[in-house]
Amino acid sequence: MITEAPGAAPLALASNVVHLDPEPAMFSAMREGWARQQAARVLQKETIGSRLRLVERMGEFTGLYPWQWTPADGEAFIADLRSGLKPIQLSTARTYEVMIALFVEYLLDARYGWVELCLDRFGEAPQEIFHEGNSVLHAVEYEGDPRRRPLDYDEVQALFDAADARVKKIRGQGRKGVLTALRDAAVLKTIYAYGTRRTESSRVDLVDLRRSRSAPEFDRFGSMTVRYGKSSKGAPPKRRSVLLVPEMDWAVDVLGEWIEEIRPAFSPGRHPALWVTERVGRLSPRSINEAFVAARTDGGLDEDLDLHCLRHSYITHLTEFGYPARFVQVLLSPQQCVQDVQHEPGAGGDLCGGGGYLPPSTRQFSGRFDAGATGAVARLVA
């Protein structure tokens, strides 16, 4: 019996309509039904869209419809993506296999009625495409590209110098784009100083910059509230607060100059975003990524380094600055239920639970990014 759950065939394909080209109409209805089913699970629009595009690519590659796909078609599709000048990574291949398998699983679910409909209209039915014998196994914990790594101190400095040099170059040539170059340099430095992801950085608003009562010397930049952190499937964005550590105190001047002098030149009006565009919109993650690529190229850095490497650099350097691993883990993880991280001068002892303390760091890194500061005692506030 066909039930009318979100994504059921009767909701996506009217039974009393005769299509002149039934195969494309059926495929379109399948995608629409799958989108409804995923929307009912509260998955993000971006997630649903990327999955639908992959299913469309599979159809274009094979020249067949889902009820005609075989395991051999799936294997050929993945093999093609893994070849060529820019092959996909192993982890990406497994993700694609999982996405296609989820689509086929949806079609095979009797609650949605697609099998009966396909048999009735075409005499064929969908079948399992990827199985244990032809799927990428999750054999190791980390499957990222080994060429992507944290930047060392000299590379971070080279990246920032290259971003600053673009400002001087554009100004010297008398071209437009000085304000944009100033903004791009500031956003890259801020991403490194707070260890945020590109989407998180794009969605930061002015009100997300907060004072720390225990570190008044950082003015209103003592912490940054990340309200659009990476979310789990079917869950809303995760929140966390990121502490500005003393080794990154140069970010106070960077953000102060941006907010007080450069940002007003964009005439942002009442726009809430920290990073705005020339058209008074929110700076997109793609634009942030392009800013990194431009600085990376001008700085002569390895082309395998990407924007996310700045976050890896932040984590690595915090550890080298002397912060305990537990502090770094809690600071970066929204799953630890930590709402704020504050400086706490004069305290001692090891970090414990949600309200422990961190000992001061005794290592100095003078001259690096104009930091020259020692670590501070910090307190986690649950």
Coordinates of C-alpha atoms in Angstrom, one line a residue:
M1 CA 0.0 0.0 0.0
I2 CA 1.4 3.4 -1.0
T3 CA 1.4 5.9 1.9
E4 CA 1.5 9.6 1.4
A5 CA 4.6 10.3 3.5
P6 CA 6.7 13.2 2.4
G7 CA 8.4 12.1 -0.8
A8 CA 5.8 9.5 -1.7
A9 CA 5.2 8.9 -5.4
P10 CA 1.6 10.2 -5.5
L11 CA 2.7 13.5 -4.1
A12 CA 5.4 14.0 -6.7
L13 CA 3.8 12.4 -9.7
A14 CA 0.1 12.8 -10.4
S15 CA -1.5 9.5 -11.5
N16 CA -4.1 11.2 -13.8
V17 CA -1.5 13.0 -15.9
V18 CA -0.2 11.4 -19.1
H19 CA 3.3 12.7 -20.0
L20 CA 4.4 12.9 -23.6
D21 CA 7.9 12.0 -22.4
P22 CA 7.3 9.8 -19.3
E23 CA 11.0 8.8 -18.5
P24 CA 12.3 12.4 -17.8
A25 CA 9.0 13.2 -16.0
M26 CA 9.5 10.2 -13.7
F27 CA 13.1 11.0 -13.0
S28 CA 12.2 14.6 -12.2
A29 CA 9.4 13.4 -9.9
M30 CA 11.9 11.1 -8.1
R31 CA 14.2 13.9 -7.4
E32 CA 11.4 16.1 -6.2
G33 CA 10.1 13.4 -3.9
W34 CA 13.6 12.8 -2.5
A35 CA 14.0 16.5 -1.9
R36 CA 10.7 16.5 0.1
Q37 CA 11.7 13.5 2.1
Q38 CA 15.0 15.1 3.1
A39 CA 13.3 18.5 3.8
A40 CA 11.0 16.6 6.2
R41 CA 14.2 15.4 8.0
V42 CA 15.2 19.1 8.3
L43 CA 18.3 18.8 6.2
Q44 CA 19.9 22.0 5.0
K45 CA 19.0 23.3 1.5
E46 CA 22.7 23.1 0.5
T47 CA 22.9 19.5 1.5
I48 CA 19.7 18.6 -0.4
G49 CA 20.9 20.6 -3.5
S50 CA 24.3 19.0 -3.6
R51 CA 22.8 15.5 -3.4
L52 CA 20.3 16.2 -6.2
R53 CA 23.0 17.6 -8.4
L54 CA 25.1 14.4 -7.9
V55 CA 22.1 12.2 -8.9
E56 CA 21.6 14.3 -12.0
R57 CA 25.3 13.9 -12.8
M58 CA 24.9 10.2 -12.5
G59 CA 22.0 10.2 -14.9
E60 CA 23.9 12.4 -17.4
F61 CA 27.0 10.1 -17.2
T62 CA 25.1 6.9 -17.8
G63 CA 22.5 8.2 -20.1
L64 CA 20.1 6.0 -18.2
Y65 CA 17.3 6.5 -15.6
P66 CA 17.5 5.3 -12.0
W67 CA 15.3 2.2 -12.6
Q68 CA 17.9 1.2 -15.3
W69 CA 21.0 1.8 -13.2
T70 CA 23.2 -1.2 -12.4
P71 CA 26.2 -1.7 -10.1
A72 CA 28.4 -1.6 -13.2
D73 CA 27.1 1.9 -13.9
G74 CA 27.9 3.1 -10.4
E75 CA 31.4 1.7 -10.6
A76 CA 32.0 3.3 -14.0
F77 CA 30.8 6.7 -12.7
I78 CA 33.1 6.7 -9.7
A79 CA 36.0 5.4 -11.7
D80 CA 35.6 8.3 -14.2
L81 CA 35.6 10.8 -11.3
R82 CA 38.7 9.2 -9.9
S83 CA 40.6 9.7 -13.2
G84 CA 41.6 12.6 -15.3
L85 CA 43.6 15.7 -14.4
K86 CA 41.7 16.5 -11.2
P87 CA 40.5 13.2 -9.7
I88 CA 38.3 13.4 -6.6
Q89 CA 39.8 12.3 -3.3
L90 CA 39.1 8.9 -1.8
S91 CA 36.9 10.4 0.9
T92 CA 34.9 12.3 -1.7
A93 CA 34.4 9.1 -3.7
R94 CA 33.0 7.4 -0.6
T95 CA 30.7 10.4 0.1
Y96 CA 29.4 10.2 -3.5
E97 CA 28.7 6.5 -3.2
V98 CA 26.8 7.1 0.1
M99 CA 24.7 9.9 -1.5
I100 CA 23.7 7.7 -4.5
A101 CA 23.0 4.8 -2.2
L102 CA 20.7 7.0 -0.1
F103 CA 18.8 8.0 -3.2
V104 CA 18.4 4.4 -4.3
E105 CA 17.4 3.3 -0.8
Y106 CA 14.7 6.0 -0.9
L107 CA 13.4 4.6 -4.2
L108 CA 13.4 1.0 -2.9
D109 CA 11.5 2.0 0.3
A110 CA 8.0 0.5 -0.1
R111 CA 6.5 3.4 1.8
Y112 CA 7.1 5.7 -1.2
G113 CA 5.8 3.5 -3.9
W114 CA 8.4 4.0 -6.6
V115 CA 9.2 0.4 -7.3
E116 CA 5.6 -0.5 -8.1
L117 CA 5.2 2.6 -10.2
C118 CA 8.4 1.8 -12.2
L119 CA 7.3 -1.8 -12.8
D120 CA 3.9 -0.7 -13.9
R121 CA 5.1 2.0 -16.4
F122 CA 8.4 0.7 -17.6
G123 CA 8.6 -3.0 -16.6
E124 CA 11.9 -2.3 -14.6
A125 CA 12.6 -1.3 -11.1
P126 CA 15.5 0.4 -9.2
Q127 CA 18.1 -1.9 -7.7
E128 CA 21.0 -1.5 -5.3
I129 CA 24.0 0.2 -6.9
F130 CA 26.7 0.2 -4.3
H131 CA 27.2 -2.6 -1.9
E132 CA 29.9 -4.0 0.3
G133 CA 31.7 -5.5 -2.6
N134 CA 32.1 -2.4 -4.7
S135 CA 32.2 0.5 -2.2
V136 CA 35.1 2.4 -0.7
L137 CA 35.8 1.1 2.8
H138 CA 36.3 3.5 5.7
A139 CA 39.5 1.9 6.8
V140 CA 41.3 4.9 8.4
E141 CA 40.2 7.8 10.6
Y142 CA 41.6 10.6 8.4
E143 CA 41.4 10.4 4.7
G144 CA 42.1 14.0 3.8
D145 CA 44.7 15.0 1.2
P146 CA 48.1 14.6 2.9
R147 CA 49.4 17.6 1.0
R148 CA 47.1 19.9 3.0
R149 CA 48.8 20.8 6.2
P150 CA 49.2 23.7 8.7
L151 CA 51.2 26.6 7.5
D152 CA 54.4 27.3 9.5
Y153 CA 55.1 30.8 11.0
D154 CA 57.0 32.0 8.0
E155 CA 54.3 30.9 5.6
V156 CA 51.6 32.6 7.6
Q157 CA 53.7 35.8 7.5
A158 CA 54.3 35.4 3.8
L159 CA 50.5 35.0 3.3
F160 CA 49.8 38.2 5.2
D161 CA 52.6 40.1 3.6
A162 CA 51.2 39.1 0.2
A163 CA 47.7 40.3 1.1
D164 CA 49.1 43.6 2.3
A165 CA 51.2 44.0 -0.8
R166 CA 48.1 43.7 -3.0
V167 CA 46.8 46.9 -1.3
K168 CA 50.0 48.8 -2.1
K169 CA 50.1 47.4 -5.7
I170 CA 46.5 48.5 -6.5
R171 CA 47.0 51.9 -4.9
G172 CA 50.2 52.4 -6.8
Q173 CA 48.5 51.6 -10.1
G174 CA 45.6 53.9 -9.4
R175 CA 43.1 51.2 -9.9
K176 CA 39.8 50.5 -8.1
G177 CA 39.8 47.8 -5.5
V178 CA 41.9 49.2 -2.6
L179 CA 39.1 48.9 -0.1
T180 CA 38.4 45.3 -1.3
A181 CA 42.1 44.4 -0.9
L182 CA 42.2 45.9 2.6
R183 CA 39.1 43.9 3.5
D184 CA 40.5 40.7 2.1
A185 CA 43.8 41.1 4.1
A186 CA 41.8 41.8 7.3
V187 CA 39.5 38.8 6.9
L188 CA 42.4 36.4 6.3
K189 CA 44.2 37.6 9.4
T190 CA 41.0 37.4 11.5
I191 CA 40.3 33.8 10.3
Y192 CA 43.7 32.8 11.5
A193 CA 43.5 34.7 14.8
Y194 CA 40.2 33.1 15.8
G195 CA 40.5 29.7 13.9
T196 CA 37.1 30.0 12.2
R197 CA 35.9 28.2 9.1
R198 CA 35.1 30.2 5.9
T199 CA 31.3 29.9 6.3
E200 CA 31.5 30.7 10.0
S201 CA 33.6 33.8 9.1
S202 CA 31.1 34.9 6.4
R203 CA 28.2 34.8 8.9
V204 CA 29.8 36.7 11.7
D205 CA 28.1 39.9 12.6
L206 CA 29.4 43.0 14.4
V207 CA 27.4 42.0 17.6
D208 CA 29.3 38.7 17.7
L209 CA 32.4 40.4 18.8
R210 CA 32.4 40.6 22.6
R211 CA 34.5 42.1 25.4
S212 CA 36.1 39.9 28.0
R213 CA 35.8 41.3 31.5
S214 CA 39.0 39.5 32.4
A215 CA 40.9 40.9 29.4
P216 CA 39.9 44.5 28.9
E217 CA 43.1 45.2 26.9
F218 CA 41.4 43.3 24.0
D219 CA 38.6 45.9 23.9
R220 CA 35.5 44.5 22.2
F221 CA 37.5 41.7 20.5
G222 CA 38.1 39.5 23.5
S223 CA 35.9 36.7 22.0
M224 CA 33.9 36.0 18.9
T225 CA 30.6 34.2 19.1
V226 CA 30.2 31.7 16.2
R227 CA 26.5 31.2 15.6
Y228 CA 26.7 29.4 12.3
G229 CA 29.1 26.6 13.2
K230 CA 29.3 23.3 11.3
S231 CA 26.1 21.4 11.9
S232 CA 25.3 17.7 12.1
K233 CA 22.9 16.2 9.7
G234 CA 19.4 17.3 10.4
A235 CA 20.5 19.7 13.1
P236 CA 20.7 23.5 13.3
P237 CA 24.1 25.3 13.2
K238 CA 26.2 24.8 16.3
R239 CA 27.3 27.7 18.5
R240 CA 30.5 28.3 20.3
S241 CA 32.6 31.2 21.6
V242 CA 36.2 31.6 20.5
L243 CA 38.7 33.3 22.8
L244 CA 41.2 35.7 21.4
V245 CA 44.5 34.4 23.0
P246 CA 47.3 36.9 23.8
E247 CA 49.6 35.5 21.1
M248 CA 47.0 36.8 18.6
D249 CA 46.5 40.2 20.2
W250 CA 47.6 41.9 17.0
A251 CA 44.1 41.1 15.7
V252 CA 42.7 43.9 18.0
D253 CA 44.4 46.5 15.8
V254 CA 43.4 44.7 12.6
L255 CA 39.7 44.5 13.5
G256 CA 39.8 48.0 15.0
E257 CA 41.1 49.5 11.8
W258 CA 38.6 47.5 9.7
I259 CA 35.5 48.5 11.8
E260 CA 36.4 52.1 12.5
E261 CA 38.1 53.2 9.3
I262 CA 37.7 50.8 6.3
R263 CA 34.3 49.3 6.7
P264 CA 32.5 52.7 6.9
A265 CA 34.0 53.5 3.5
F266 CA 31.8 50.7 2.1
S267 CA 28.7 52.6 3.3
P268 CA 27.2 49.6 4.9
G269 CA 24.4 51.4 6.6
R270 CA 22.6 49.2 9.1
H271 CA 23.9 45.9 7.6
P272 CA 24.8 43.6 10.5
A273 CA 27.7 41.7 8.8
L274 CA 31.2 42.1 10.0
W275 CA 32.5 41.6 6.4
V276 CA 30.6 43.4 3.7
T277 CA 31.0 43.8 -0.1
E278 CA 31.1 46.9 -2.3
R279 CA 27.4 46.3 -3.0
V280 CA 26.6 46.3 0.7
G281 CA 26.1 42.6 0.9
R282 CA 27.5 39.9 3.1
L283 CA 30.9 38.6 2.0
S284 CA 30.4 35.1 0.7
P285 CA 32.5 32.0 1.6
R286 CA 33.5 31.8 -2.0
S287 CA 34.9 35.3 -2.0
I288 CA 36.8 34.6 1.2
N289 CA 38.3 31.5 -0.5
E290 CA 39.3 33.6 -3.5
A291 CA 41.0 36.1 -1.3
F292 CA 43.1 33.3 0.2
V293 CA 44.0 31.9 -3.2
A294 CA 45.1 35.3 -4.5
A295 CA 47.3 35.9 -1.4
R296 CA 48.7 32.3 -1.6
T297 CA 49.6 32.8 -5.3
D298 CA 51.3 36.2 -4.7
G299 CA 53.1 34.8 -1.7
G300 CA 54.5 31.9 -3.6
L301 CA 53.0 29.3 -1.3
D302 CA 52.2 25.7 -2.1
E303 CA 49.1 25.5 -4.3
D304 CA 47.9 22.5 -2.3
L305 CA 47.3 24.7 0.7
D306 CA 43.7 25.9 1.0
L307 CA 41.8 28.3 3.3
H308 CA 41.0 25.6 5.8
C309 CA 44.7 25.2 6.4
L310 CA 44.6 28.5 8.3
R311 CA 42.3 26.7 10.9
H312 CA 44.8 23.8 11.1
S313 CA 47.5 26.4 11.6
Y314 CA 45.6 28.0 14.4
I315 CA 45.2 24.7 16.2
T316 CA 48.8 23.7 15.7
H317 CA 50.2 27.1 16.8
L318 CA 48.0 27.2 19.9
T319 CA 49.5 23.9 20.9
E320 CA 53.0 25.2 20.2
F321 CA 52.2 28.3 22.3
G322 CA 51.8 26.0 25.3
Y323 CA 48.1 25.6 25.6
P324 CA 47.0 22.2 26.8
A325 CA 45.4 19.9 24.2
R326 CA 42.2 19.8 26.3
F327 CA 41.8 23.6 26.2
V328 CA 42.3 23.6 22.4
Q329 CA 39.8 20.8 22.0
V330 CA 37.1 22.5 24.1
L331 CA 37.7 25.9 22.5
L332 CA 37.1 24.5 19.0
S333 CA 34.3 22.0 19.8
P334 CA 30.7 23.1 20.1
Q335 CA 29.9 19.6 21.4
Q336 CA 31.6 20.3 24.8
C337 CA 28.7 22.6 25.9
V338 CA 31.1 25.5 26.7
Q339 CA 29.4 28.8 26.2
D340 CA 32.4 31.1 26.8
V341 CA 36.1 31.0 27.5
Q342 CA 37.5 33.8 29.6
H343 CA 40.9 35.0 30.7
E344 CA 41.4 34.5 34.4
P345 CA 44.6 36.2 35.7
G346 CA 46.2 35.0 38.8
A347 CA 44.8 31.4 38.7
G348 CA 46.7 28.2 38.5
G349 CA 46.3 24.5 38.1
D350 CA 45.3 22.2 35.3
L351 CA 42.3 22.3 33.2
C352 CA 39.5 20.1 34.4
G353 CA 35.9 19.7 33.3
G354 CA 34.0 22.8 32.3
G355 CA 35.3 25.1 35.0
G356 CA 39.0 24.3 35.3
Y357 CA 41.9 26.6 34.8
L358 CA 44.9 26.7 32.5
P359 CA 48.4 27.5 33.6
P360 CA 50.2 30.5 32.0
S361 CA 52.4 29.8 29.0
T362 CA 56.0 30.7 29.5
R363 CA 57.0 30.6 25.8
Q364 CA 57.4 33.8 23.8
F365 CA 57.2 34.2 20.1
S366 CA 58.4 37.8 19.7
G367 CA 58.4 39.2 16.2
R368 CA 56.0 36.7 14.8
F369 CA 52.9 38.5 13.3
D370 CA 53.7 41.3 15.8
A371 CA 52.5 39.1 18.6
G372 CA 55.3 38.9 21.1
A373 CA 53.0 38.0 24.0
T374 CA 53.0 35.2 26.4
G375 CA 50.1 32.9 27.0
A376 CA 47.5 33.8 29.6
V377 CA 45.6 31.8 32.2
A378 CA 42.2 31.1 30.8
R379 CA 39.0 29.7 32.4
L380 CA 36.3 27.7 30.8
V381 CA 32.8 28.7 31.8
A382 CA 30.2 26.1 31.3

